[in-house]
Amino acid sequence: MSNKGKFYITTPIYYPSDKLHIGHAYCTVATDVMARYKRLTGYDVMFLTGTDEHGQKIEDKAKEAGVTPKQYVDNIVEGPRGVLDLWKLMNISNDRFIRTTDDYHQAAVQKIFKQLYEQGDIYKGTYKGKYCKPCESFWTESQLVDGKCPDCGREVQDAEEEAYFFRLSKYADRIQDLLENTDFLEPRSRVNEMINNFIKPGLEDLCVSRTSFTWGVPVDFDPGHVVYVWIDALTNYITALGYDNDRYNDYDKFWPADVHFVGKEIVRFHSIIWPAILMALNLPLPKKVFGHGWLLLDGGKMSKSKGNVVDPYLLSERYGVDALRFFLLRTFPFGSDGNFSNEALIGTINTDLANDLGNLLSRTVSMVGKYFPGGTLPAEQTADALDDDLIALASGLRDRYEAAMERFAFQDALSEVFKLVSRANKYIDETAPWVLARDEANKPRLARVMYNLLESLRISAVLLTPFMPDTAAEILRQIGACPCCSDWESAGKWGSLSATVTVSRGDNLFPRIDVEKELAALEALEAQARKAALPAVEVEPFAQEQVDFDTFCKSDFRAVKVKACENVKKSTKLLKFTLDDGSGTDRQILSGIAMYYKPEELVGKTLVAIINLPPRKMMGQESCGMLISAVHTEHGEEKLHLLMVDDAIPAGAKLC
Ligand code: MSP
């Protein structure tokens, strides 16, 4: 049991309506880093994530896929490259995973709904308003932006139905006080958004049930109604601890949550609706809600429907999970939006990880190995005033890092670590170990220089552990750090590493990437993935107009044998066929299929031609008829197959 107490942190639970993308991974990685950091500093951590599996969108998607909603979500959550696989890939250390379709959660939601109804916080009324189907959100007229959904900008529909309402308005004053006069919601800019957009216009009661779809937790005392999203989704934070159920038993230990990390578009639900539900249930409020920004692609939000999602599998296969985790939190502040681009990712890997960190490690470890037998430093070491600056920077690093992490300022925490990494690289140039190595008398000084570099690496690695767990462990292994000088306490103490440490060389952590080559390779891979995402096979729409039988019979289709075939000079498309059509006279047909066939492949084949089309000239040559082919589209590319028939069919046989 740790001595600092408990820390309960959550991510939003994800909609498994489609496979998750790197934008979803952004929030989960940030939460994981915070959870690992808190564990490192000695907290007893509960890190919860999960999936929010009900609602119309999932019902519709399942129908489209011809499966039940449960089968649909099971595949996206537990199937190959599903949510669970993705979190494993990203090295996410969640302690618990909740699915809102879990029995214990559904039963608890029913109890909570009933309690709120019985005590008058939920009542039955008629819902009239605007509904955004993709967001599954109801809006009042005044909340719409240009008549469209304020979250996604899409069209909304009129909706009216019997529904249950939660008395949100009753809690308006308490919520306003909470937002304005406490640090409940951060960053502060989000408080202003909430006050101006939702509190000031007046909080209206919230529709919390639906009758228009069935894929939800049933309202057990009123058949036909299902609990509509927020009471089902938000309560996951307490049911996953065992609230109103026997599955878990940590509610008393972990509630209230220390922080809910949420994306900016769901801050409203977490900072207004969630505290109001908890007030109605007479439960303590979470200590903090932090609304982070979005990871943008081409300046816009990533979404499957826009087709601009980035595949975390592809990126982590190429650069490693740690590089990806690092990039997500290194390049822009957690509270703001930031742009994803392949250039930025590769640039960050090359600059911070290959040039600065990777280089510092490989130079240091190889110098120790080269200058000292067995890679072990001697006990006799000589300090110098030149060391003071580096030691001062390293000694104060843990505190500066901690201050940033406590503000969820991941980017600042990493900047602090990388200031030390850069300073240590500069220290190599200042001390010029290769010059010291020339004279045996300098060995004690050289040993101290190496020790100082190893210490700088050790402190950096411990503090990088939450961000890049595997990389940090590998650095600590290579520099010979034992577990007792790889912990939080030792990160604050310069000189924790044994003076006579032994290093062991390992692989280069982050090989430098050739930017141009890599960008071209990524582009090709992404184009391939885009193509693969297109429908496998598409056929031409069927003709609506009917032809009468007599008209059809006028078309004279014949089996023809290819006697010769060649490319038409100066044409990239045309092939010239000399055909036996059974008439005793050769027939010439030109066909624009040169990109699909080589002439020699076709000689001797039996094809089908329509022979009573009026002759026409192509590239100065006459074509008497047309060869019949089958055409379709495959992954966005047009495919063509000449119709070839059994060679036993004689030339001239009529097809009817
Ligand atoms: N199911 C709700 C949350 C219920 S919590 C009680 C939901 N799910 S979601 O799958 O749509 O989004 C989950 C989280 O992923 C949100 O916090 C959202 O902001 C985040 N992100 C989705 N795309 C994102 C980016 N491109 N960038 C950063 N975060 C993004 O909302």
JSON list of C-alpha atoms in Angstrom, two decimals, residues 133-274:
[
{"chain": "A", "resi": 133, "resn": "LYS", "atom": "CA", "xyz": [-28.61, 12.05, -34.93]},
{"chain": "A", "resi": 134, "resn": "PRO", "atom": "CA", "xyz": [-24.84, 11.64, -35.36]},
{"chain": "A", "resi": 135, "resn": "CYS", "atom": "CA", "xyz": [-24.19, 13.32, -31.98]},
{"chain": "A", "resi": 136, "resn": "GLU", "atom": "CA", "xyz": [-27.26, 11.81, -30.33]},
{"chain": "A", "resi": 137, "resn": "SER", "atom": "CA", "xyz": [-27.88, 15.22, -28.81]},
{"chain": "A", "resi": 138, "resn": "PHE", "atom": "CA", "xyz": [-31.05, 17.20, -28.25]},
{"chain": "A", "resi": 139, "resn": "TRP", "atom": "CA", "xyz": [-30.80, 20.93, -28.66]},
{"chain": "A", "resi": 140, "resn": "THR", "atom": "CA", "xyz": [-33.10, 23.84, -28.07]},
{"chain": "A", "resi": 141, "resn": "GLU", "atom": "CA", "xyz": [-33.65, 26.29, -30.91]},
{"chain": "A", "resi": 142, "resn": "SER", "atom": "CA", "xyz": [-31.47, 28.88, -29.15]},
{"chain": "A", "resi": 143, "resn": "GLN", "atom": "CA", "xyz": [-28.54, 26.51, -28.85]},
{"chain": "A", "resi": 144, "resn": "LEU", "atom": "CA", "xyz": [-28.34, 25.81, -32.59]},
{"chain": "A", "resi": 145, "resn": "VAL", "atom": "CA", "xyz": [-25.65, 27.59, -34.59]},
{"chain": "A", "resi": 146, "resn": "ASP", "atom": "CA", "xyz": [-27.01, 28.79, -37.96]},
{"chain": "A", "resi": 147, "resn": "GLY", "atom": "CA", "xyz": [-29.83, 26.32, -37.47]},
{"chain": "A", "resi": 148, "resn": "LYS", "atom": "CA", "xyz": [-27.38, 23.41, -37.21]},
{"chain": "A", "resi": 149, "resn": "CYS", "atom": "CA", "xyz": [-25.95, 21.23, -34.46]},
{"chain": "A", "resi": 150, "resn": "PRO", "atom": "CA", "xyz": [-23.56, 23.37, -32.38]},
{"chain": "A", "resi": 151, "resn": "ASP", "atom": "CA", "xyz": [-21.20, 20.39, -31.90]},
{"chain": "A", "resi": 152, "resn": "CYS", "atom": "CA", "xyz": [-20.79, 18.98, -35.38]},
{"chain": "A", "resi": 153, "resn": "GLY", "atom": "CA", "xyz": [-22.44, 21.56, -37.64]},
{"chain": "A", "resi": 154, "resn": "ARG", "atom": "CA", "xyz": [-24.75, 19.01, -39.23]},
{"chain": "A", "resi": 155, "resn": "GLU", "atom": "CA", "xyz": [-28.49, 19.24, -39.93]},
{"chain": "A", "resi": 156, "resn": "VAL", "atom": "CA", "xyz": [-30.87, 18.67, -37.00]},
{"chain": "A", "resi": 157, "resn": "GLN", "atom": "CA", "xyz": [-34.38, 17.25, -37.12]},
{"chain": "A", "resi": 158, "resn": "ASP", "atom": "CA", "xyz": [-37.63, 18.25, -35.37]},
{"chain": "A", "resi": 159, "resn": "ALA", "atom": "CA", "xyz": [-38.47, 15.78, -32.68]},
{"chain": "A", "resi": 160, "resn": "GLU", "atom": "CA", "xyz": [-41.48, 15.35, -30.39]},
{"chain": "A", "resi": 161, "resn": "GLU", "atom": "CA", "xyz": [-42.16, 12.44, -28.09]},
{"chain": "A", "resi": 162, "resn": "GLU", "atom": "CA", "xyz": [-43.15, 11.41, -24.60]},
{"chain": "A", "resi": 163, "resn": "ALA", "atom": "CA", "xyz": [-39.99, 11.35, -22.52]},
{"chain": "A", "resi": 164, "resn": "TYR", "atom": "CA", "xyz": [-38.53, 11.55, -19.05]},
{"chain": "A", "resi": 165, "resn": "PHE", "atom": "CA", "xyz": [-36.73, 14.72, -17.99]},
{"chain": "A", "resi": 166, "resn": "PHE", "atom": "CA", "xyz": [-34.07, 15.36, -15.42]},
{"chain": "A", "resi": 167, "resn": "ARG", "atom": "CA", "xyz": [-34.62, 18.57, -13.41]},
{"chain": "A", "resi": 168, "resn": "LEU", "atom": "CA", "xyz": [-31.34, 20.16, -14.41]},
{"chain": "A", "resi": 169, "resn": "SER", "atom": "CA", "xyz": [-32.78, 23.67, -13.93]},
{"chain": "A", "resi": 170, "resn": "LYS", "atom": "CA", "xyz": [-33.14, 23.00, -10.19]},
{"chain": "A", "resi": 171, "resn": "TYR", "atom": "CA", "xyz": [-29.35, 22.80, -9.87]},
{"chain": "A", "resi": 172, "resn": "ALA", "atom": "CA", "xyz": [-28.47, 25.83, -12.01]},
{"chain": "A", "resi": 173, "resn": "ASP", "atom": "CA", "xyz": [-27.36, 28.10, -9.15]},
{"chain": "A", "resi": 174, "resn": "ARG", "atom": "CA", "xyz": [-25.22, 25.44, -7.50]},
{"chain": "A", "resi": 175, "resn": "ILE", "atom": "CA", "xyz": [-23.59, 24.58, -10.82]},
{"chain": "A", "resi": 176, "resn": "GLN", "atom": "CA", "xyz": [-22.88, 28.22, -11.58]},
{"chain": "A", "resi": 177, "resn": "ASP", "atom": "CA", "xyz": [-21.27, 28.63, -8.17]},
{"chain": "A", "resi": 178, "resn": "LEU", "atom": "CA", "xyz": [-19.21, 25.47, -8.69]},
{"chain": "A", "resi": 179, "resn": "LEU", "atom": "CA", "xyz": [-17.92, 26.66, -12.04]},
{"chain": "A", "resi": 180, "resn": "GLU", "atom": "CA", "xyz": [-17.30, 30.27, -11.12]},
{"chain": "A", "resi": 181, "resn": "ASN", "atom": "CA", "xyz": [-15.96, 29.96, -7.62]},
{"chain": "A", "resi": 182, "resn": "THR", "atom": "CA", "xyz": [-13.92, 26.77, -7.57]},
{"chain": "A", "resi": 183, "resn": "ASP", "atom": "CA", "xyz": [-11.24, 25.08, -9.67]},
{"chain": "A", "resi": 184, "resn": "PHE", "atom": "CA", "xyz": [-13.66, 22.29, -10.56]},
{"chain": "A", "resi": 185, "resn": "LEU", "atom": "CA", "xyz": [-13.31, 22.89, -14.30]},
{"chain": "A", "resi": 186, "resn": "GLU", "atom": "CA", "xyz": [-10.02, 23.57, -16.06]},
{"chain": "A", "resi": 187, "resn": "PRO", "atom": "CA", "xyz": [-8.57, 25.14, -18.13]},
{"chain": "A", "resi": 188, "resn": "ARG", "atom": "CA", "xyz": [-10.28, 28.36, -17.04]},
{"chain": "A", "resi": 189, "resn": "SER", "atom": "CA", "xyz": [-11.23, 29.26, -20.62]},
{"chain": "A", "resi": 190, "resn": "ARG", "atom": "CA", "xyz": [-13.66, 26.34, -20.60]},
{"chain": "A", "resi": 191, "resn": "VAL", "atom": "CA", "xyz": [-15.48, 27.88, -17.60]},
{"chain": "A", "resi": 192, "resn": "ASN", "atom": "CA", "xyz": [-16.25, 31.00, -19.62]},
{"chain": "A", "resi": 193, "resn": "GLU", "atom": "CA", "xyz": [-17.58, 28.87, -22.48]},
{"chain": "A", "resi": 194, "resn": "MET", "atom": "CA", "xyz": [-19.90, 27.01, -20.11]},
{"chain": "A", "resi": 195, "resn": "ILE", "atom": "CA", "xyz": [-21.16, 30.14, -18.37]},
{"chain": "A", "resi": 196, "resn": "ASN", "atom": "CA", "xyz": [-21.74, 32.11, -21.57]},
{"chain": "A", "resi": 197, "resn": "ASN", "atom": "CA", "xyz": [-23.13, 29.32, -23.75]},
{"chain": "A", "resi": 198, "resn": "PHE", "atom": "CA", "xyz": [-25.17, 27.29, -21.30]},
{"chain": "A", "resi": 199, "resn": "ILE", "atom": "CA", "xyz": [-25.62, 28.82, -17.84]},
{"chain": "A", "resi": 200, "resn": "LYS", "atom": "CA", "xyz": [-26.42, 32.41, -18.82]},
{"chain": "A", "resi": 201, "resn": "PRO", "atom": "CA", "xyz": [-29.05, 31.49, -21.44]},
{"chain": "A", "resi": 202, "resn": "GLY", "atom": "CA", "xyz": [-30.72, 29.45, -18.64]},
{"chain": "A", "resi": 203, "resn": "LEU", "atom": "CA", "xyz": [-30.38, 25.74, -17.93]},
{"chain": "A", "resi": 204, "resn": "GLU", "atom": "CA", "xyz": [-33.31, 23.74, -19.24]},
{"chain": "A", "resi": 205, "resn": "ASP", "atom": "CA", "xyz": [-34.38, 20.34, -17.94]},
{"chain": "A", "resi": 206, "resn": "LEU", "atom": "CA", "xyz": [-32.71, 17.52, -19.78]},
{"chain": "A", "resi": 207, "resn": "CYS", "atom": "CA", "xyz": [-34.38, 14.79, -21.78]},
{"chain": "A", "resi": 208, "resn": "VAL", "atom": "CA", "xyz": [-33.09, 11.50, -20.37]},
{"chain": "A", "resi": 209, "resn": "SER", "atom": "CA", "xyz": [-35.15, 8.80, -22.09]},
{"chain": "A", "resi": 210, "resn": "ARG", "atom": "CA", "xyz": [-36.07, 7.82, -25.64]},
{"chain": "A", "resi": 211, "resn": "THR", "atom": "CA", "xyz": [-38.80, 5.75, -27.23]},
{"chain": "A", "resi": 212, "resn": "SER", "atom": "CA", "xyz": [-37.58, 5.96, -30.83]},
{"chain": "A", "resi": 213, "resn": "PHE", "atom": "CA", "xyz": [-34.98, 3.23, -30.48]},
{"chain": "A", "resi": 214, "resn": "THR", "atom": "CA", "xyz": [-34.53, 0.19, -28.29]},
{"chain": "A", "resi": 215, "resn": "TRP", "atom": "CA", "xyz": [-30.76, -0.23, -27.96]},
{"chain": "A", "resi": 216, "resn": "GLY", "atom": "CA", "xyz": [-30.35, 1.18, -24.47]},
{"chain": "A", "resi": 217, "resn": "VAL", "atom": "CA", "xyz": [-30.89, 0.38, -20.80]},
{"chain": "A", "resi": 218, "resn": "PRO", "atom": "CA", "xyz": [-34.66, -0.17, -20.44]},
{"chain": "A", "resi": 219, "resn": "VAL", "atom": "CA", "xyz": [-36.53, 2.09, -17.99]},
{"chain": "A", "resi": 220, "resn": "ASP", "atom": "CA", "xyz": [-37.78, -0.84, -15.94]},
{"chain": "A", "resi": 221, "resn": "PHE", "atom": "CA", "xyz": [-40.94, 0.84, -14.66]},
{"chain": "A", "resi": 222, "resn": "ASP", "atom": "CA", "xyz": [-42.08, 2.11, -18.09]},
{"chain": "A", "resi": 223, "resn": "PRO", "atom": "CA", "xyz": [-41.66, -0.34, -20.98]},
{"chain": "A", "resi": 224, "resn": "GLY", "atom": "CA", "xyz": [-40.87, 1.30, -24.31]},
{"chain": "A", "resi": 225, "resn": "HIS", "atom": "CA", "xyz": [-38.53, 3.88, -22.78]},
{"chain": "A", "resi": 226, "resn": "VAL", "atom": "CA", "xyz": [-34.79, 3.41, -22.75]},
{"chain": "A", "resi": 227, "resn": "VAL", "atom": "CA", "xyz": [-32.38, 5.53, -20.74]},
{"chain": "A", "resi": 228, "resn": "TYR", "atom": "CA", "xyz": [-30.95, 8.07, -23.11]},
{"chain": "A", "resi": 229, "resn": "VAL", "atom": "CA", "xyz": [-27.20, 8.50, -23.15]},
{"chain": "A", "resi": 230, "resn": "TRP", "atom": "CA", "xyz": [-26.03, 10.70, -20.27]},
{"chain": "A", "resi": 231, "resn": "ILE", "atom": "CA", "xyz": [-27.47, 8.96, -17.20]},
{"chain": "A", "resi": 232, "resn": "ASP", "atom": "CA", "xyz": [-26.23, 5.70, -18.69]},
{"chain": "A", "resi": 233, "resn": "ALA", "atom": "CA", "xyz": [-22.82, 7.03, -19.80]},
{"chain": "A", "resi": 234, "resn": "LEU", "atom": "CA", "xyz": [-21.80, 9.39, -16.98]},
{"chain": "A", "resi": 235, "resn": "THR", "atom": "CA", "xyz": [-22.71, 7.03, -14.17]},
{"chain": "A", "resi": 236, "resn": "ASN", "atom": "CA", "xyz": [-20.05, 4.61, -15.45]},
{"chain": "A", "resi": 237, "resn": "TYR", "atom": "CA", "xyz": [-17.57, 6.55, -13.30]},
{"chain": "A", "resi": 238, "resn": "ILE", "atom": "CA", "xyz": [-19.29, 5.31, -10.14]},
{"chain": "A", "resi": 239, "resn": "THR", "atom": "CA", "xyz": [-20.77, 1.97, -11.20]},
{"chain": "A", "resi": 240, "resn": "ALA", "atom": "CA", "xyz": [-17.27, 0.82, -12.22]},
{"chain": "A", "resi": 241, "resn": "LEU", "atom": "CA", "xyz": [-16.29, 1.27, -8.58]},
{"chain": "A", "resi": 242, "resn": "GLY", "atom": "CA", "xyz": [-19.26, -0.74, -7.32]},
{"chain": "A", "resi": 243, "resn": "TYR", "atom": "CA", "xyz": [-21.88, 1.96, -6.75]},
{"chain": "A", "resi": 244, "resn": "ASP", "atom": "CA", "xyz": [-25.32, 0.30, -6.60]},
{"chain": "A", "resi": 245, "resn": "ASN", "atom": "CA", "xyz": [-23.84, -3.08, -7.55]},
{"chain": "A", "resi": 246, "resn": "ASP", "atom": "CA", "xyz": [-21.87, -5.98, -6.09]},
{"chain": "A", "resi": 247, "resn": "ARG", "atom": "CA", "xyz": [-19.42, -6.47, -8.92]},
{"chain": "A", "resi": 248, "resn": "TYR", "atom": "CA", "xyz": [-16.84, -4.10, -7.45]},
{"chain": "A", "resi": 249, "resn": "ASN", "atom": "CA", "xyz": [-16.18, -2.80, -4.03]},
{"chain": "A", "resi": 250, "resn": "ASP", "atom": "CA", "xyz": [-14.00, 0.28, -4.26]},
{"chain": "A", "resi": 251, "resn": "TYR", "atom": "CA", "xyz": [-16.51, 3.10, -4.29]},
{"chain": "A", "resi": 252, "resn": "ASP", "atom": "CA", "xyz": [-15.70, 4.24, -0.77]},
{"chain": "A", "resi": 253, "resn": "LYS", "atom": "CA", "xyz": [-11.99, 4.06, -1.44]},
{"chain": "A", "resi": 254, "resn": "PHE", "atom": "CA", "xyz": [-11.83, 5.89, -4.78]},
{"chain": "A", "resi": 255, "resn": "TRP", "atom": "CA", "xyz": [-14.84, 8.19, -5.08]},
{"chain": "A", "resi": 256, "resn": "PRO", "atom": "CA", "xyz": [-14.76, 11.17, -5.59]},
{"chain": "A", "resi": 257, "resn": "ALA", "atom": "CA", "xyz": [-12.61, 11.03, -8.73]},
{"chain": "A", "resi": 258, "resn": "ASP", "atom": "CA", "xyz": [-9.51, 13.17, -8.62]},
{"chain": "A", "resi": 259, "resn": "VAL", "atom": "CA", "xyz": [-9.88, 14.10, -12.26]},
{"chain": "A", "resi": 260, "resn": "HIS", "atom": "CA", "xyz": [-11.98, 13.31, -15.30]},
{"chain": "A", "resi": 261, "resn": "PHE", "atom": "CA", "xyz": [-10.04, 13.97, -18.52]},
{"chain": "A", "resi": 262, "resn": "VAL", "atom": "CA", "xyz": [-12.51, 14.80, -21.31]},
{"chain": "A", "resi": 263, "resn": "GLY", "atom": "CA", "xyz": [-12.43, 16.28, -24.80]},
{"chain": "A", "resi": 264, "resn": "LYS", "atom": "CA", "xyz": [-13.65, 19.84, -25.12]},
{"chain": "A", "resi": 265, "resn": "GLU", "atom": "CA", "xyz": [-16.94, 18.93, -26.85]},
{"chain": "A", "resi": 266, "resn": "ILE", "atom": "CA", "xyz": [-18.12, 16.90, -23.86]},
{"chain": "A", "resi": 267, "resn": "VAL", "atom": "CA", "xyz": [-17.07, 19.39, -21.18]},
{"chain": "A", "resi": 268, "resn": "ARG", "atom": "CA", "xyz": [-20.70, 20.53, -21.00]},
{"chain": "A", "resi": 269, "resn": "PHE", "atom": "CA", "xyz": [-21.88, 17.07, -19.98]},
{"chain": "A", "resi": 270, "resn": "HIS", "atom": "CA", "xyz": [-19.13, 16.63, -17.41]},
{"chain": "A", "resi": 271, "resn": "SER", "atom": "CA", "xyz": [-19.20, 20.06, -15.83]},
{"chain": "A", "resi": 272, "resn": "ILE", "atom": "CA", "xyz": [-22.94, 20.75, -15.81]},
{"chain": "A", "resi": 273, "resn": "ILE", "atom": "CA", "xyz": [-24.99, 17.57, -16.15]},
{"chain": "A", "resi": 274, "resn": "TRP", "atom": "CA", "xyz": [-22.69, 15.21, -14.23]}
]
